Amino acid sequence: MNGDGGLVSNPDYQSMPEGVDFSDATGAPGFISQLGNTISDALGAGLVAPNNERATQAMENLATNTMITLADGVAGKPSNFLLQEFQKLTSTPNSIWQGEGRIRERLNQTRSLLEQAIMMNQDVANTSETATMRSKARANIARLSRQLSDYDVVIESFGKRETGGAGSTTQSGISWSVVE
């Protein structure tokens, strides 16, 4: 959070691969590319659609990392709610039932879920009577902020993000940026 209470994202942090078009791992085209990669690789010819493989692996890693991050997402509070909400929003790369629009929307909703977890941790960091809880909340904020940055990379690969254009305002009008 910045001094004004706005959420922050760290553009310098990026664990997502650069230059990957994540839309290559969506819908029927993603499914066909994955099928082609599987057959070609099994026959020893390598990958016919390497960007699909990079995008698929990165999206699966993002989902796993988000689940781990949300498992201990808010200091002093049970994580069941956040995990259940995330499970509803998890995108499935290369699913013929989840095209670019649906995946982008789920990614935006998951990003909002991460913003909520950051705000809840900020409340704990500002109001907790114990130094341990304040410290744990600040650590959670740092981890969640890194996840936010990863979601920004994926969402921006689909084009202009719908939740604020330049990435500095949430759908509800809360301005954010990352500070460490």
mmCIF file of C-alpha atoms in Angstrom:
data_model
loop_
_atom_site.group_PDB
_atom_site.id
_atom_site.type_symbol
_atom_site.label_atom_id
_atom_site.label_comp_id
_atom_site.label_asym_id
_atom_site.label_seq_id
_atom_site.Cartn_x
_atom_site.Cartn_y
_atom_site.Cartn_z
ATOM 1 C CA MET A 1 0.000 0.000 0.000
ATOM 2 C CA ASN A 2 1.144 3.522 -0.575
ATOM 3 C CA GLY A 3 0.825 6.260 2.031
ATOM 4 C CA ASP A 4 -2.659 7.153 0.746
ATOM 5 C CA GLY A 5 -3.937 3.602 1.274
ATOM 6 C CA GLY A 6 -3.858 2.683 -2.435
ATOM 7 C CA LEU A 7 -2.899 -0.821 -3.549
ATOM 8 C CA VAL A 8 0.501 -1.214 -5.079
ATOM 9 C CA SER A 9 1.983 -3.444 -7.768
ATOM 10 C CA ASN A 10 5.669 -3.985 -8.414
ATOM 11 C CA PRO A 11 6.485 -3.595 -12.114
ATOM 12 C CA ASP A 12 10.115 -4.554 -11.424
ATOM 13 C CA TYR A 13 9.097 -7.984 -10.126
ATOM 14 C CA GLN A 14 8.195 -10.498 -12.778
ATOM 15 C CA SER A 15 8.298 -14.262 -12.555
ATOM 16 C CA MET A 16 6.260 -14.699 -15.721
ATOM 17 C CA PRO A 17 8.171 -15.323 -18.950
ATOM 18 C CA GLU A 18 8.590 -12.278 -21.164
ATOM 19 C CA GLY A 19 7.077 -12.009 -24.623
ATOM 20 C CA VAL A 20 4.520 -14.784 -24.153
ATOM 21 C CA ASP A 21 1.093 -14.292 -25.669
ATOM 22 C CA PHE A 22 -1.087 -16.095 -23.152
ATOM 23 C CA SER A 23 -4.045 -16.081 -25.537
ATOM 24 C CA ASP A 24 -2.168 -18.873 -27.385
ATOM 25 C CA ALA A 25 -3.233 -21.197 -24.557
ATOM 26 C CA THR A 26 -6.953 -20.410 -24.637
ATOM 27 C CA GLY A 27 -9.993 -22.006 -26.207
ATOM 28 C CA ALA A 28 -10.071 -24.368 -29.156
ATOM 29 C CA PRO A 29 -6.893 -22.931 -30.785
ATOM 30 C CA GLY A 30 -4.996 -23.553 -27.539
ATOM 31 C CA PHE A 31 -6.415 -27.067 -27.305
ATOM 32 C CA ILE A 32 -5.350 -27.840 -30.884
ATOM 33 C CA SER A 33 -1.864 -26.379 -30.293
ATOM 34 C CA GLN A 34 -1.473 -28.438 -27.123
ATOM 35 C CA LEU A 35 -2.601 -31.573 -28.941
ATOM 36 C CA GLY A 36 -0.115 -30.845 -31.738
ATOM 37 C CA ASN A 37 2.672 -30.299 -29.196
ATOM 38 C CA THR A 38 1.855 -33.558 -27.433
ATOM 39 C CA ILE A 39 1.822 -35.633 -30.611
ATOM 40 C CA SER A 40 4.879 -33.965 -32.130
ATOM 41 C CA ASP A 41 6.897 -34.213 -28.909
ATOM 42 C CA ALA A 42 5.890 -37.859 -28.387
ATOM 43 C CA LEU A 43 7.174 -38.631 -31.883
ATOM 44 C CA GLY A 44 10.462 -36.912 -31.086
ATOM 45 C CA ALA A 45 9.917 -33.916 -33.364
ATOM 46 C CA GLY A 46 9.822 -31.347 -30.557
ATOM 47 C CA LEU A 47 7.145 -28.739 -30.042
ATOM 48 C CA VAL A 48 5.206 -27.352 -33.002
ATOM 49 C CA ALA A 49 3.763 -24.502 -30.906
ATOM 50 C CA PRO A 50 6.396 -23.574 -28.294
ATOM 51 C CA ASN A 51 4.576 -20.388 -27.218
ATOM 52 C CA ASN A 52 1.529 -22.488 -26.341
ATOM 53 C CA GLU A 53 3.706 -24.664 -24.104
ATOM 54 C CA ARG A 54 5.325 -21.631 -22.400
ATOM 55 C CA ALA A 55 1.928 -19.993 -21.886
ATOM 56 C CA THR A 56 0.353 -23.203 -20.595
ATOM 57 C CA GLN A 57 3.153 -23.884 -18.114
ATOM 58 C CA ALA A 58 3.240 -20.268 -16.933
ATOM 59 C CA MET A 59 -0.543 -20.196 -16.379
ATOM 60 C CA GLU A 60 -0.437 -23.495 -14.485
ATOM 61 C CA ASN A 61 2.456 -22.218 -12.352
ATOM 62 C CA LEU A 62 0.555 -18.995 -11.690
ATOM 63 C CA ALA A 63 -2.474 -20.952 -10.462
ATOM 64 C CA THR A 64 -0.313 -23.133 -8.208
ATOM 65 C CA ASN A 65 1.591 -20.156 -6.791
ATOM 66 C CA THR A 66 -1.662 -18.287 -6.188
ATOM 67 C CA MET A 67 -3.115 -21.268 -4.314
ATOM 68 C CA ILE A 68 0.007 -21.430 -2.128
ATOM 69 C CA THR A 69 -0.040 -17.673 -1.520
ATOM 70 C CA LEU A 70 -3.740 -17.631 -0.639
ATOM 71 C CA ALA A 71 -3.397 -20.631 1.690
ATOM 72 C CA ASP A 72 -1.912 -18.227 4.239
ATOM 73 C CA GLY A 73 -3.325 -15.110 2.632
ATOM 74 C CA VAL A 74 -4.500 -13.051 5.605
ATOM 75 C CA ALA A 75 -2.644 -12.939 8.888
ATOM 76 C CA GLY A 76 -4.731 -14.306 11.742
ATOM 77 C CA LYS A 77 -7.719 -15.257 9.584
ATOM 78 C CA PRO A 78 -8.781 -18.621 8.136
ATOM 79 C CA SER A 79 -7.938 -18.965 4.458
ATOM 80 C CA ASN A 80 -10.888 -21.149 3.425
ATOM 81 C CA PHE A 81 -12.898 -18.290 1.912
ATOM 82 C CA LEU A 82 -10.057 -17.024 -0.288
ATOM 83 C CA LEU A 83 -9.151 -20.535 -1.417
ATOM 84 C CA GLN A 84 -12.756 -21.419 -2.239
ATOM 85 C CA GLU A 85 -13.196 -18.229 -4.240
ATOM 86 C CA PHE A 86 -9.926 -18.828 -6.084
ATOM 87 C CA GLN A 87 -10.943 -22.398 -6.952
ATOM 88 C CA LYS A 88 -14.109 -21.015 -8.586
ATOM 89 C CA LEU A 89 -12.003 -18.603 -10.642
ATOM 90 C CA THR A 90 -9.147 -20.883 -11.688
ATOM 91 C CA SER A 91 -8.558 -20.799 -15.432
ATOM 92 C CA THR A 92 -7.854 -23.950 -17.378
ATOM 93 C CA PRO A 93 -5.349 -23.369 -20.170
ATOM 94 C CA ASN A 94 -6.146 -25.020 -23.509
ATOM 95 C CA SER A 95 -9.748 -25.779 -22.534
ATOM 96 C CA ILE A 96 -12.172 -25.624 -25.407
ATOM 97 C CA TRP A 97 -14.705 -24.311 -22.853
ATOM 98 C CA GLN A 98 -12.590 -21.339 -21.747
ATOM 99 C CA GLY A 99 -11.721 -18.937 -24.519
ATOM 100 C CA GLU A 100 -9.716 -15.730 -24.291
ATOM 101 C CA GLY A 101 -12.590 -13.609 -22.972
ATOM 102 C CA ARG A 102 -13.581 -16.008 -20.206
ATOM 103 C CA ILE A 103 -9.976 -16.561 -19.087
ATOM 104 C CA ARG A 104 -9.253 -12.823 -19.114
ATOM 105 C CA GLU A 105 -12.351 -12.209 -16.978
ATOM 106 C CA ARG A 106 -11.352 -14.924 -14.495
ATOM 107 C CA LEU A 107 -7.835 -13.505 -14.305
ATOM 108 C CA ASN A 108 -9.256 -10.033 -13.603
ATOM 109 C CA GLN A 109 -11.524 -11.455 -10.905
ATOM 110 C CA THR A 110 -8.635 -13.353 -9.328
ATOM 111 C CA ARG A 111 -6.592 -10.163 -9.390
ATOM 112 C CA SER A 112 -9.426 -8.425 -7.503
ATOM 113 C CA LEU A 113 -9.417 -11.276 -4.979
ATOM 114 C CA LEU A 114 -5.695 -10.691 -4.417
ATOM 115 C CA GLU A 115 -6.362 -6.966 -3.946
ATOM 116 C CA GLN A 116 -8.951 -7.818 -1.276
ATOM 117 C CA ALA A 117 -6.456 -10.050 0.516
ATOM 118 C CA ILE A 118 -3.889 -7.231 0.449
ATOM 119 C CA MET A 119 -6.409 -4.798 1.943
ATOM 120 C CA MET A 120 -7.352 -7.293 4.681
ATOM 121 C CA ASN A 121 -3.658 -7.754 5.521
ATOM 122 C CA GLN A 122 -3.190 -3.989 5.567
ATOM 123 C CA ASP A 123 -5.950 -3.779 8.167
ATOM 124 C CA VAL A 124 -4.142 -6.387 10.294
ATOM 125 C CA ALA A 125 -0.793 -4.607 9.813
ATOM 126 C CA ASN A 126 -2.345 -1.309 10.951
ATOM 127 C CA THR A 127 -4.498 -2.556 13.827
ATOM 128 C CA SER A 128 -2.963 -5.702 15.319
ATOM 129 C CA GLU A 129 -1.725 -5.416 18.879
ATOM 130 C CA THR A 130 1.071 -7.964 18.376
ATOM 131 C CA ALA A 131 4.273 -7.363 16.471
ATOM 132 C CA THR A 132 4.157 -10.949 15.189
ATOM 133 C CA MET A 133 0.790 -10.446 13.499
ATOM 134 C CA ARG A 134 1.847 -7.088 12.026
ATOM 135 C CA SER A 135 5.037 -8.684 10.672
ATOM 136 C CA LYS A 136 3.128 -11.643 9.216
ATOM 137 C CA ALA A 137 0.631 -9.278 7.578
ATOM 138 C CA ARG A 138 3.440 -7.232 5.983
ATOM 139 C CA ALA A 139 5.055 -10.438 4.662
ATOM 140 C CA ASN A 140 1.698 -11.504 3.212
ATOM 141 C CA ILE A 141 1.293 -8.103 1.550
ATOM 142 C CA ALA A 142 4.692 -8.508 -0.133
ATOM 143 C CA ARG A 143 3.845 -12.022 -1.402
ATOM 144 C CA LEU A 144 0.391 -10.984 -2.598
ATOM 145 C CA SER A 145 1.843 -7.905 -4.340
ATOM 146 C CA ARG A 146 4.256 -10.138 -6.260
ATOM 147 C CA GLN A 147 1.286 -12.280 -7.332
ATOM 148 C CA LEU A 148 -0.494 -9.115 -8.459
ATOM 149 C CA SER A 149 2.470 -8.287 -10.680
ATOM 150 C CA ASP A 150 2.326 -11.748 -12.253
ATOM 151 C CA TYR A 151 -1.385 -11.352 -12.965
ATOM 152 C CA ASP A 152 -0.711 -7.958 -14.537
ATOM 153 C CA VAL A 153 1.757 -9.542 -16.975
ATOM 154 C CA VAL A 154 -0.696 -12.257 -18.010
ATOM 155 C CA ILE A 155 -3.700 -9.931 -18.257
ATOM 156 C CA GLU A 156 -1.740 -7.337 -20.239
ATOM 157 C CA SER A 157 -0.718 -10.027 -22.751
ATOM 158 C CA PHE A 158 -4.415 -10.223 -23.682
ATOM 159 C CA GLY A 159 -4.490 -6.506 -24.410
ATOM 160 C CA LYS A 160 -5.614 -3.517 -22.407
ATOM 161 C CA ARG A 161 -6.679 -4.614 -18.930
ATOM 162 C CA GLU A 162 -10.335 -3.859 -18.291
ATOM 163 C CA THR A 163 -9.943 -2.968 -14.599
ATOM 164 C CA GLY A 164 -8.272 0.370 -15.002
ATOM 165 C CA GLY A 165 -6.590 0.806 -18.368
ATOM 166 C CA ALA A 166 -3.134 1.938 -17.291
ATOM 167 C CA GLY A 167 -3.227 -0.442 -14.352
ATOM 168 C CA SER A 168 -3.348 2.196 -11.647
ATOM 169 C CA THR A 169 -6.997 1.997 -10.565
ATOM 170 C CA THR A 170 -9.233 -0.926 -9.594
ATOM 171 C CA GLN A 171 -12.797 -1.387 -10.867
ATOM 172 C CA SER A 172 -14.058 0.283 -7.696
ATOM 173 C CA GLY A 173 -11.828 3.322 -8.248
ATOM 174 C CA ILE A 174 -9.091 2.502 -5.723
ATOM 175 C CA SER A 175 -5.723 3.676 -6.968
ATOM 176 C CA TRP A 176 -2.684 1.412 -6.463
ATOM 177 C CA SER A 177 1.057 1.015 -7.042
ATOM 178 C CA VAL A 178 3.689 -1.261 -5.499
ATOM 179 C CA VAL A 179 6.094 -0.143 -2.831
ATOM 180 C CA GLU A 180 8.472 -2.480 -1.047
#
